[in-house]
Tab-separated table of C-alpha atoms in Angstrom:
chain	number	residue	atom	x	y	z
T	1	MET	CA	21.592	-46.526	-0.504
T	2	THR	CA	24.695	-48.578	-1.284
T	3	ALA	CA	23.351	-49.052	-4.788
T	4	THR	CA	23.825	-45.367	-5.506
T	5	THR	CA	27.290	-44.843	-4.010
T	6	ASP	CA	28.886	-45.396	-7.396
T	7	ARG	CA	27.252	-42.240	-8.739
T	8	PRO	CA	29.852	-39.730	-9.839
T	9	ALA	CA	30.000	-36.065	-8.859
T	10	ARG	CA	27.264	-34.084	-10.641
T	11	ASN	CA	25.766	-30.591	-10.470
T	12	GLY	CA	28.840	-29.588	-8.469
T	13	VAL	CA	27.784	-32.088	-5.781
T	14	ASP	CA	30.452	-34.517	-4.607
T	15	VAL	CA	28.071	-37.480	-4.588
T	16	PRO	CA	30.529	-40.121	-3.309
T	17	ASN	CA	31.413	-37.822	-0.393
T	18	LEU	CA	27.717	-37.102	0.226
T	19	PHE	CA	26.974	-40.832	0.544
T	20	ALA	CA	30.129	-41.423	2.581
T	21	THR	CA	28.944	-38.695	4.975
T	22	ILE	CA	25.476	-40.221	5.244
T	23	ASN	CA	27.024	-43.629	5.919
T	24	ALA	CA	29.396	-42.222	8.548
T	25	VAL	CA	26.470	-40.595	10.363
T	26	LYS	CA	24.493	-43.811	10.103
T	27	GLY	CA	27.320	-45.570	11.953
T	28	THR	CA	27.735	-42.804	14.558
T	29	PRO	CA	24.428	-40.947	14.994
T	30	GLU	CA	26.035	-38.505	17.481
T	31	LEU	CA	27.731	-36.863	14.482
T	32	ALA	CA	24.310	-35.619	13.347
T	33	LYS	CA	23.912	-33.192	16.256
T	34	PHE	CA	24.588	-29.637	15.096
T	35	GLN	CA	24.277	-26.239	16.687
T	36	PHE	CA	24.191	-23.212	14.434
T	37	ARG	CA	24.534	-19.688	15.806
T	38	ALA	CA	24.513	-16.034	14.928
T	39	SER	CA	25.258	-12.883	16.883
T	40	ASN	CA	23.401	-9.656	16.270
T	41	ARG	CA	24.256	-6.105	17.311
T	42	TRP	CA	21.906	-3.146	17.198
T	43	LEU	CA	23.312	-0.190	15.261
T	44	GLU	CA	20.651	2.542	15.077
T	45	GLY	CA	16.892	2.719	14.649
T	46	THR	CA	15.710	-0.578	13.181
T	47	HIS	CA	19.146	-1.272	11.687
T	48	SER	CA	21.191	-4.162	13.090
T	49	ARG	CA	24.056	-6.362	11.948
T	50	THR	CA	24.468	-10.104	12.315
T	51	VAL	CA	27.701	-12.080	12.202
T	52	ILE	CA	27.611	-15.780	11.312
T	53	GLU	CA	30.970	-17.338	11.965
T	54	SER	CA	31.066	-20.686	13.733
T	55	PHE	CA	28.991	-23.756	14.444
T	56	ASN	CA	29.271	-27.122	16.134
T	57	GLY	CA	28.562	-30.443	14.521
T	58	ALA	CA	29.942	-33.779	13.383
T	59	GLY	CA	31.566	-34.018	16.808
T	60	GLY	CA	33.542	-30.767	16.606
T	61	SER	CA	33.607	-26.977	16.247
T	62	HIS	CA	33.831	-25.397	12.830
T	63	SER	CA	34.472	-21.929	11.469
T	64	HIS	CA	33.037	-20.696	8.203
T	65	THR	CA	35.612	-19.704	5.583
T	66	THR	CA	34.880	-16.114	6.595
T	67	ALA	CA	32.806	-14.288	9.215
T	68	PHE	CA	29.674	-13.615	7.154
T	69	GLN	CA	27.970	-10.298	7.977
T	70	TYR	CA	24.399	-9.266	7.184
T	71	ASP	CA	22.529	-6.053	7.876
T	72	ALA	CA	18.773	-5.819	8.319
T	73	ASP	CA	16.570	-2.756	8.596
T	74	HIS	CA	13.068	-1.527	7.865
T	75	PRO	CA	12.399	0.411	4.648
T	76	ALA	CA	11.446	4.111	4.638
T	77	VAL	CA	7.748	3.284	4.282
T	78	LEU	CA	8.069	1.436	7.594
T	79	VAL	CA	10.062	4.259	9.199
T	80	GLY	CA	13.498	2.685	8.736
T	81	LYS	CA	16.483	3.680	6.622
T	82	ASP	CA	16.601	0.615	4.354
T	83	GLU	CA	20.177	-0.268	5.258
T	84	GLY	CA	19.262	-3.899	4.553
T	85	PRO	CA	16.230	-6.044	3.792
T	86	THR	CA	13.616	-6.526	6.472
T	87	PRO	CA	14.077	-9.551	8.731
T	88	VAL	CA	11.041	-11.266	7.171
T	89	GLU	CA	12.631	-11.084	3.708
T	90	PHE	CA	15.559	-13.161	4.998
T	91	LEU	CA	13.056	-15.926	5.782
T	92	LEU	CA	12.199	-16.052	2.070
T	93	HIS	CA	15.886	-16.226	1.157
T	94	ALA	CA	16.420	-19.058	3.657
T	95	LEU	CA	13.497	-21.024	2.238
T	96	GLY	CA	14.495	-20.651	-1.418
T	97	ALA	CA	18.132	-21.471	-0.703
T	98	CYS	CA	17.309	-24.539	1.419
T	99	LEU	CA	14.968	-26.062	-1.151
T	100	THR	CA	17.440	-25.313	-3.945
T	101	ALA	CA	20.399	-26.915	-2.148
T	102	GLY	CA	18.257	-29.976	-1.591
T	103	ILE	CA	17.231	-30.073	-5.247
T	104	ALA	CA	20.886	-30.067	-6.351
T	105	ASN	CA	21.785	-32.845	-3.900
T	106	VAL	CA	18.797	-35.033	-4.718
T	107	ALA	CA	19.227	-34.564	-8.472
T	108	ALA	CA	22.913	-35.498	-8.236
T	109	ALA	CA	22.126	-38.578	-6.148
T	110	ARG	CA	19.516	-39.626	-8.737
T	111	GLY	CA	21.859	-39.120	-11.652
T	112	VAL	CA	20.080	-36.051	-13.044
T	113	THR	CA	22.150	-33.183	-14.418
T	114	LEU	CA	20.457	-29.846	-13.830
T	115	THR	CA	20.849	-26.904	-16.171
T	116	SER	CA	18.943	-24.310	-14.150
T	117	VAL	CA	16.935	-23.900	-10.963
T	118	GLU	CA	15.287	-20.568	-10.326
T	119	SER	CA	12.659	-19.630	-7.807
T	120	THR	CA	10.634	-16.708	-6.607
T	121	ILE	CA	9.496	-16.730	-3.019
T	122	GLU	CA	6.655	-14.436	-1.955
T	123	GLY	CA	5.216	-13.819	1.480
T	124	ASP	CA	1.938	-12.058	2.264
T	125	ILE	CA	1.767	-10.192	5.530
T	126	ASN	CA	-0.829	-7.870	6.989
T	127	LEU	CA	0.878	-5.345	9.240
T	128	LEU	CA	-2.255	-4.705	11.300
T	129	GLY	CA	-0.798	-7.451	13.508
T	130	ILE	CA	2.630	-6.053	14.280
T	131	LEU	CA	1.323	-2.482	14.422
T	132	GLY	CA	-0.998	-3.579	17.234
T	133	LEU	CA	-4.109	-2.510	15.288
T	134	SER	CA	-5.871	-5.880	15.208
T	135	GLU	CA	-5.948	-8.862	17.523
T	136	GLN	CA	-7.404	-10.973	14.698
T	137	VAL	CA	-4.418	-10.532	12.395
T	138	ARG	CA	-1.264	-12.521	13.121
T	139	ASN	CA	2.119	-10.813	13.339
T	140	GLY	CA	3.844	-12.927	10.714
T	141	TYR	CA	3.266	-14.045	7.152
T	142	GLU	CA	-0.201	-15.358	6.380
T	143	ARG	CA	1.139	-17.516	3.568
T	144	ILE	CA	4.274	-18.055	1.504
T	145	ARG	CA	4.407	-19.194	-2.133
T	146	VAL	CA	7.454	-20.628	-3.858
T	147	ASN	CA	7.540	-20.909	-7.648
T	148	PHE	CA	10.306	-23.054	-9.106
T	149	LYS	CA	11.477	-23.125	-12.702
T	150	ILE	CA	13.702	-26.159	-13.064
T	151	ALA	CA	15.406	-27.670	-16.102
T	152	GLY	CA	17.709	-30.657	-16.560
T	153	ASP	CA	18.239	-33.907	-18.434
T	154	ALA	CA	15.188	-35.670	-17.007
T	155	PRO	CA	11.472	-35.737	-17.865
T	156	ALA	CA	9.228	-33.161	-16.197
T	157	GLU	CA	7.805	-35.777	-13.832
T	158	LYS	CA	11.247	-36.738	-12.531
T	159	LEU	CA	12.187	-33.074	-12.038
T	160	ARG	CA	8.991	-32.561	-10.030
T	161	GLN	CA	9.803	-35.575	-7.873
T	162	ILE	CA	13.220	-34.091	-7.144
T	163	VAL	CA	11.606	-30.863	-5.919
T	164	GLU	CA	9.157	-32.885	-3.842
T	165	GLN	CA	11.950	-34.943	-2.266
T	166	SER	CA	13.834	-31.756	-1.425
T	167	ARG	CA	10.701	-30.306	0.197
T	168	SER	CA	10.169	-33.439	2.243
T	169	ARG	CA	13.713	-33.146	3.694
T	170	SER	CA	14.096	-29.373	3.913
T	171	ALA	CA	15.074	-28.022	7.329
T	172	VAL	CA	13.794	-24.512	6.570
T	173	PHE	CA	10.504	-25.743	5.076
T	174	ASP	CA	9.989	-27.830	8.213
T	175	VAL	CA	10.686	-24.929	10.581
T	176	LEU	CA	8.539	-22.460	8.632
T	177	THR	CA	5.557	-24.754	8.223
T	178	LYS	CA	5.601	-26.462	11.626
T	179	GLY	CA	7.190	-23.933	13.936
T	180	VAL	CA	9.861	-24.446	16.567
T	181	PRO	CA	10.067	-23.566	20.276
T	182	VAL	CA	12.005	-20.317	20.801
T	183	GLU	CA	13.279	-19.302	24.239
T	184	ILE	CA	14.326	-15.725	24.921
T	185	ALA	CA	16.545	-14.750	27.846
T	186	VAL	CA	17.413	-11.169	28.772
T	187	GLN	CA	20.492	-9.922	30.597
T	188	THR	CA	20.529	-6.346	31.899
T	189	PRO	CA	23.441	-4.417	33.463
I	1	MET	CA	-1.599	6.155	21.581
I	2	THR	CA	-2.195	9.884	21.074
I	3	ALA	CA	-0.600	10.485	24.470
I	4	THR	CA	2.746	9.324	23.118
I	5	THR	CA	2.770	11.140	19.767
I	6	ASP	CA	4.707	14.023	21.323
I	7	ARG	CA	7.690	11.754	21.925
I	8	PRO	CA	10.751	12.989	20.070
I	9	ALA	CA	12.989	10.911	17.815
I	10	ARG	CA	15.146	8.548	19.900
I	11	ASN	CA	17.478	5.598	19.288
I	12	GLY	CA	17.539	6.687	15.653
I	13	VAL	CA	13.793	5.998	15.480
I	14	ASP	CA	11.652	8.781	14.024
I	15	VAL	CA	8.943	8.373	16.662
I	16	PRO	CA	6.552	11.058	15.352
I	17	ASN	CA	6.698	9.438	11.907
I	18	LEU	CA	6.227	5.989	13.468
I	19	PHE	CA	3.037	7.106	15.206
I	20	ALA	CA	1.872	9.012	12.124
I	21	THR	CA	2.318	5.796	10.118
I	22	ILE	CA	0.374	3.752	12.674
I	23	ASN	CA	-2.418	6.356	12.650
I	24	ALA	CA	-2.525	6.441	8.842
I	25	VAL	CA	-2.885	2.645	8.737
I	26	LYS	CA	-5.544	2.803	11.438
I	27	GLY	CA	-7.556	5.098	9.167
I	28	THR	CA	-6.935	3.008	6.011
I	29	PRO	CA	-6.341	-0.638	6.976
I	30	GLU	CA	-5.713	-1.589	3.311
I	31	LEU	CA	-2.315	0.125	3.660
I	32	ALA	CA	-1.237	-2.679	6.018
I	33	LYS	CA	-1.208	-5.340	3.297
I	34	PHE	CA	2.357	-6.093	2.235
I	35	GLN	CA	3.960	-8.642	-0.018
I	36	PHE	CA	7.668	-9.298	0.334
I	37	ARG	CA	9.580	-11.320	-2.228
I	38	ALA	CA	12.947	-12.776	-3.079
I	39	SER	CA	14.302	-14.533	-6.142
I	40	ASN	CA	16.847	-17.309	-5.900
I	41	ARG	CA	19.100	-18.818	-8.539
I	42	TRP	CA	21.066	-22.040	-8.215
I	43	LEU	CA	24.783	-21.626	-8.978
I	44	GLU	CA	26.524	-24.935	-8.308
I	45	GLY	CA	26.306	-27.763	-5.817
I	46	THR	CA	24.445	-26.455	-2.744
I	47	HIS	CA	25.416	-22.851	-3.560
I	48	SER	CA	22.666	-20.428	-4.595
I	49	ARG	CA	22.162	-16.675	-4.694
I	50	THR	CA	19.118	-14.672	-3.678
I	51	VAL	CA	18.217	-11.152	-4.777
I	52	ILE	CA	15.892	-9.063	-2.626
I	53	GLU	CA	14.859	-5.966	-4.487
I	54	SER	CA	11.203	-4.950	-4.427
I	55	PHE	CA	8.058	-5.333	-2.388
I	56	ASN	CA	4.468	-4.138	-2.350
I	57	GLY	CA	2.771	-2.401	0.538
I	58	ALA	CA	1.148	0.771	1.806
I	59	GLY	CA	-0.863	0.751	-1.414
I	60	GLY	CA	2.091	0.749	-3.817
I	61	SER	CA	5.245	-0.898	-5.130
I	62	HIS	CA	8.599	-0.133	-3.580
I	63	SER	CA	12.217	-0.797	-4.437
I	64	HIS	CA	14.915	-1.187	-1.848
I	65	THR	CA	17.738	1.368	-2.045
I	66	THR	CA	19.755	-1.379	-3.726
I	67	ALA	CA	19.213	-4.939	-4.979
I	68	PHE	CA	20.470	-6.836	-1.939
I	69	GLN	CA	22.232	-10.127	-2.787
I	70	TYR	CA	22.904	-13.057	-0.497
I	71	ASP	CA	24.621	-16.368	-1.104
I	72	ALA	CA	23.902	-19.544	0.803
I	73	ASP	CA	25.699	-22.864	0.737
I	74	HIS	CA	26.508	-25.865	2.863
I	75	PRO	CA	29.859	-26.061	4.683
I	76	ALA	CA	32.554	-28.599	3.795
I	77	VAL	CA	31.514	-30.906	6.632
I	78	LEU	CA	28.107	-31.082	4.913
I	79	VAL	CA	29.644	-31.591	1.472
I	80	GLY	CA	29.306	-27.965	0.324
I	81	LYS	CA	31.881	-25.298	-0.479
I	82	ASP	CA	30.928	-22.802	2.243
I	83	GLU	CA	30.301	-19.960	-0.228
I	84	GLY	CA	27.780	-18.590	2.287
I	85	PRO	CA	26.070	-19.584	5.522
I	86	THR	CA	23.606	-22.442	5.495
I	87	PRO	CA	19.965	-21.511	4.908
I	88	VAL	CA	19.069	-22.386	8.511
I	89	GLU	CA	21.594	-19.848	9.818
I	90	PHE	CA	19.708	-17.094	7.979
I	91	LEU	CA	16.670	-17.987	10.105
I	92	LEU	CA	18.700	-17.087	13.194
I	93	HIS	CA	19.757	-13.781	11.643
I	94	ALA	CA	16.129	-12.984	10.756
I	95	LEU	CA	14.983	-13.712	14.293
I	96	GLY	CA	17.673	-11.643	16.025
I	97	ALA	CA	17.233	-8.717	13.636
I	98	CYS	CA	13.425	-8.695	13.945
I	99	LEU	CA	13.416	-8.727	17.740
I	100	THR	CA	16.133	-6.058	17.816
I	101	ALA	CA	14.295	-3.703	15.437
I	102	GLY	CA	11.214	-4.073	17.620
I	103	ILE	CA	13.221	-3.360	20.763
I	104	ALA	CA	14.529	-0.087	19.279
I	105	ASN	CA	11.037	0.989	18.177
I	106	VAL	CA	9.335	0.075	21.447
I	107	ALA	CA	12.068	1.695	23.545
I	108	ALA	CA	11.829	4.907	21.512
I	109	ALA	CA	8.042	4.963	21.819
I	110	ARG	CA	8.374	4.505	25.579
I	111	GLY	CA	10.961	7.268	25.935
I	112	VAL	CA	13.863	4.924	26.727
I	113	THR	CA	17.282	5.674	25.233
I	114	LEU	CA	19.196	2.478	24.532
I	115	THR	CA	22.967	2.272	24.696
I	116	SER	CA	23.394	-1.288	23.428
I	117	VAL	CA	21.428	-4.317	22.328
I	118	GLU	CA	23.332	-7.483	21.564
I	119	SER	CA	22.067	-10.979	21.083
I	120	THR	CA	23.243	-14.469	20.326
I	121	ILE	CA	20.827	-16.782	18.587
I	122	GLU	CA	21.450	-20.542	18.697
I	123	GLY	CA	19.578	-23.341	16.988
I	124	ASP	CA	19.900	-27.048	17.744
I	125	ILE	CA	19.321	-29.409	14.876
I	126	ASN	CA	19.778	-33.133	14.533
I	127	LEU	CA	20.642	-33.971	10.937
I	128	LEU	CA	19.339	-37.542	11.207
I	129	GLY	CA	16.117	-35.955	9.923
I	130	ILE	CA	17.322	-34.301	6.725
I	131	LEU	CA	19.761	-37.120	5.999
I	132	GLY	CA	16.808	-39.496	5.955
I	133	LEU	CA	18.283	-41.651	8.740
I	134	SER	CA	15.429	-41.326	11.235
I	135	GLU	CA	11.691	-40.848	10.915
I	136	GLN	CA	11.545	-39.810	14.580
I	137	VAL	CA	13.797	-36.788	14.149
I	138	ARG	CA	12.345	-33.672	12.516
I	139	ASN	CA	14.120	-31.990	9.605
I	140	GLY	CA	14.366	-28.556	11.188
I	141	TYR	CA	15.613	-27.018	14.416
I	142	GLU	CA	14.486	-28.748	17.584
I	143	ARG	CA	14.764	-25.514	19.559
I	144	ILE	CA	16.143	-21.999	19.253
I	145	ARG	CA	17.519	-19.865	22.089
I	146	VAL	CA	17.989	-16.104	21.995
I	147	ASN	CA	20.102	-14.376	24.620
I	148	PHE	CA	19.816	-10.600	24.788
I	149	LYS	CA	22.156	-8.207	26.532
I	150	ILE	CA	20.424	-4.859	26.650
I	151	ALA	CA	21.423	-1.542	28.274
I	152	GLY	CA	19.778	1.878	28.383
I	153	ASP	CA	18.501	4.635	30.652
I	154	ALA	CA	15.758	2.556	32.264
I	155	PRO	CA	15.588	0.069	35.138
I	156	ALA	CA	16.184	-3.598	34.342
I	157	GLU	CA	12.474	-4.363	34.670
I	158	LYS	CA	11.526	-1.771	32.064
I	159	LEU	CA	14.201	-3.039	29.673
I	160	ARG	CA	12.832	-6.569	30.064
I	161	GLN	CA	9.310	-5.325	29.318
I	162	ILE	CA	10.597	-3.719	26.113
I	163	VAL	CA	12.061	-7.045	24.975
I	164	GLU	CA	8.799	-8.779	25.888
I	165	GLN	CA	6.716	-6.249	23.937
I	166	SER	CA	8.997	-6.687	20.922
I	167	ARG	CA	8.593	-10.465	21.162
I	168	SER	CA	4.825	-10.167	21.344
I	169	ARG	CA	4.771	-8.162	18.073
I	170	SER	CA	7.599	-9.820	16.159
I	171	ALA	CA	6.726	-11.106	12.700
I	172	VAL	CA	9.682	-13.513	12.587
I	173	PHE	CA	9.087	-14.839	16.115
I	174	ASP	CA	5.470	-15.482	15.136
I	175	VAL	CA	6.379	-17.331	11.923
I	176	LEU	CA	9.113	-19.401	13.571
I	177	THR	CA	7.061	-20.416	16.606
I	178	LYS	CA	3.674	-20.913	14.949
I	179	GLY	CA	4.486	-21.861	11.378
I	180	VAL	CA	2.944	-20.604	8.172
I	181	PRO	CA	1.393	-22.378	5.157
I	182	VAL	CA	3.915	-22.707	2.316
I	183	GLU	CA	2.815	-23.586	-1.218
I	184	ILE	CA	5.326	-24.822	-3.767
I	185	ALA	CA	4.672	-24.772	-7.515
I	186	VAL	CA	7.015	-26.242	-10.119
I	187	GLN	CA	7.394	-25.216	-13.752
I	188	THR	CA	9.366	-27.461	-16.097
I	189	PRO	CA	10.415	-26.823	-19.726
């Protein structure tokens, strides 16, 4: 890893700082423990709003530069008012954005300058599950496909390896493909 | 199900339309096949932008009322510029919003008027995984906790059952807890 710390910033990635961060965490593994959070409030019908504002990690508490707000809803065809995308569409956003951030970091660390990274992320879902009309059909996506178009100053094979390395270290890819335990607690008046 | 079709609209949920939709799908299961999609474009560093605009389902193509746009980034402490939440935070938003939409629908179908539904969604992640510093630590969240505060014109036990029914039919809960196959294709110039 030390061999690559003399890489300059590239693709808008501060490579020296990225390696300094990795080395700091290597020395003090406790810094790697993060907790992300969001708070959601029901508005009306299937419409709700989430605020994403603070998180813990690297041994401290942090605030985002702003309190990010996102609405979600169901579309008219699913008896909502389309005040935002459906919750399942945000999963596709999370996946595309996670893989893409990784691609930029990995490319920068490997000395590759990217010119463009675009992706489409599609999820197939059969609503017989969530509508309670079939016990054989799962509630969630049956499969997700991601199609990347990537260009930069490296041969095709090297660009593909960058995508593959991003996939192998993607937090969202890991959660979506392997699942994670979710606990739900309920407080009533 | 027929017994509940005389329920009026409630919680902003058009209950007659909801049951009419379920009955239509029951008669023509092909209508239940949906495909959601998003397109993401890398901007700089770990910053990318996703557009969520159209989807297929109920036998046709649909456009959202607007082309929804979302940015994602890494925060400064993770060598980004914090132009948006991290991708993993959008997973928390998706989960809270999906469970909450289900709660509103289920409550309406059961004749319960809600006064408030709030939740906090927390995810614990150890970055030793994505930083490549440990093969024992996974890349994604180790666990997620959702805490609901729910109030309405029903006893606590009935409110809890509504949350439980929403959980049992949540598309995002299903994907996050059980995982889904994800295929990645790469196109180079």
